[in-house]
Amino acid sequence: MNYKIKGTYDLLPEDSIKWEYVQNKLKEIFKKYNYKEIRTPIMEYSEVFHREGEFSDMVQKETYNFVDKGNRNITLRPEATAGIMRSVIETKNYAQNDILKYFYIGPNYRYERPQKGRFREFYQFGVEVIGLKSPYVDAEVIMLASDIITEFGLDGVLIKLNSLGDNQSRLKYQKVLKEYFESHKEGLCNDCQTRLDNNPLRILDCKIDGPKEVVKNAPKSIDYLTDSSKVHFETVLKVLDENKINYEIDHNLVRGIDYYSETVFEIHANIKDFGNANTLGGGGAYDNLSTDLGGPELTGIGFSFGMERFVEALEVSGAMPNLEYALDAYIITFDEEYNTFASKVLKDLRDHKVIAEMDYDNKSVKSKMKKAIKANPKYLIFIGEDEVKNNLVSVKDTNTQEQKPMKVKELIKLLGGK
Ligand code: AMP
């Protein structure tokens, strides 16, 4: 007996229909904003993620790494952004377009402790806008994230946001923060004591230290913004105000990955008993990722939502519609000798886009009927000696229970076939 790998799951048809609904609706939303789909490989050379200066747990502790048969170091992507930026640099698509607007839906891999809603293979959907630094771009991306929540019928959308500023602001802020935490070192957890040297910003969103007074009272990044970063952030807020986007500023929001700069944000909904899982997604701008990957100076901003969490949020809140697999016609033959005739009827129906099924089993008509009722088709199609002789089918409306013979052409018309 073989089992699935810890932290993975099988998506079965009763759930994949929900994913299909979400993906189709998402694609409609992305289309409105003129975002186009990008699909990058699931595996990349390790250095795409293991970059100098990237100290996040996700990259340091949670990546799946292996050496392939050609002795290359490969990593399964833990997130989408770095691979997308690698692609933009490699294809030089930025040279022909001053702005690239991508959306993606796909799997990521993180060696995390599996728990409710946290997997080792999980899907994310999101966007990346690369090439143009503008507060209006930031605002558009945030508004799109907010729109996703409301379009799917989830309540209480709230954007939490903060600004880390440009490199100059960040360096200044990092220095101040380091000094502050140096003088409060004894109150910090072990991980944060290391973070003090690597990236003191990450102390702010530490799960252990984050709620402590010492962290809550830490200096705020927005007090150390350069003039241009300040104007940038204020303009983002102004556009959000004008568009009545529900947001609040969270001074401790820095996000888990080290490449963020300027605007960072999280997208929350208000689902009863969903607790921390109400954080459905997060994102931010990244000014240094391209140069860290050996590319030109290119700015970007994006967000990602966890697909599993999003689907669960829709279900828990009652926003997931009732979805069923439709079946128009279900063919039952009275004996195997009529199956060839029936197979032609079946093909004809399908050629006209009718959703049709046939029972190939040679069991009794009674047992076939039982199965057919379970399949819940709109019409049952009976084929026996008379039908074959007269080139007809007997059609039973499962709603009215009315039954009559007709030509396949008429059946196709009845079923709205095209
Ligand atoms: P992150 O990329 O860590 O900023 O996460 C963005 C979103 O992805 C989160 O809000 C979660 O919904 C989802 N997510 C992150 N890690 C996992 C995981 N291991 N399993 C399931 N969903 C995840």
XYZ file of N, CA and C and ligand atoms in Angstrom, residues 110 112 117-119 122 124 255 257 279-282 304-306 308-309, ligand 1:
77
model
N 6.812 23.966 0.095
C 7.546 24.428 1.292
C 7.534 23.314 2.314
N 7.126 22.779 5.394
C 6.591 23.340 6.638
C 5.990 22.216 7.460
N -4.829 23.651 6.955
C -4.673 24.760 6.009
C -3.240 25.044 5.597
N -2.285 24.257 6.099
C -0.883 24.446 5.684
C -0.346 23.140 5.131
N 0.118 23.212 3.914
C 0.553 22.000 3.213
C 1.991 22.166 2.734
N 1.170 23.272 -2.124
C -0.046 24.091 -2.058
C -0.067 25.031 -3.256
N -1.002 28.699 -5.121
C -1.221 30.127 -4.924
C -1.682 30.745 -6.232
N 6.116 41.582 6.119
C 6.010 40.426 5.219
C 7.208 39.493 5.343
N 9.153 37.692 3.317
C 10.283 37.499 2.399
C 11.116 38.779 2.376
N -6.359 36.139 7.085
C -5.349 36.718 6.188
C -5.306 35.835 4.950
N -5.976 36.270 3.912
C -6.106 35.403 2.731
C -4.933 35.560 1.773
N -4.259 36.673 1.855
C -3.136 36.864 0.941
C -2.277 38.032 1.382
N -1.167 38.182 0.705
C -0.270 39.283 1.036
C 0.603 39.616 -0.140
N -0.033 37.461 -3.480
C -0.455 36.084 -3.689
C -1.456 35.681 -2.621
N -2.377 34.838 -3.039
C -3.382 34.257 -2.147
C -3.144 32.749 -2.116
N -3.392 32.147 -0.972
C -3.352 30.689 -0.902
C -4.677 30.143 -1.417
N -5.972 26.990 -1.332
C -6.711 26.103 -0.428
C -7.469 26.934 0.611
N -6.775 27.925 1.146
C -7.393 28.769 2.164
C -8.546 29.576 1.578
P 3.193 33.954 1.579
O 3.645 33.562 0.189
O 3.913 33.219 2.659
O 3.128 35.429 1.768
O 1.680 33.452 1.709
C 0.608 33.958 0.972
C -0.595 33.080 1.189
O -0.301 31.766 0.731
C -0.980 32.880 2.661
O -1.897 33.831 3.080
C -1.589 31.496 2.677
O -2.965 31.576 2.348
C -0.880 30.776 1.561
N 0.151 29.851 2.046
C 1.435 30.104 2.368
N 2.062 28.978 2.758
C 1.168 27.974 2.684
C 1.187 26.565 2.950
N 2.285 25.950 3.381
N 0.045 25.848 2.761
C -1.076 26.444 2.316
N -1.168 27.763 2.049
C -0.071 28.523 2.225
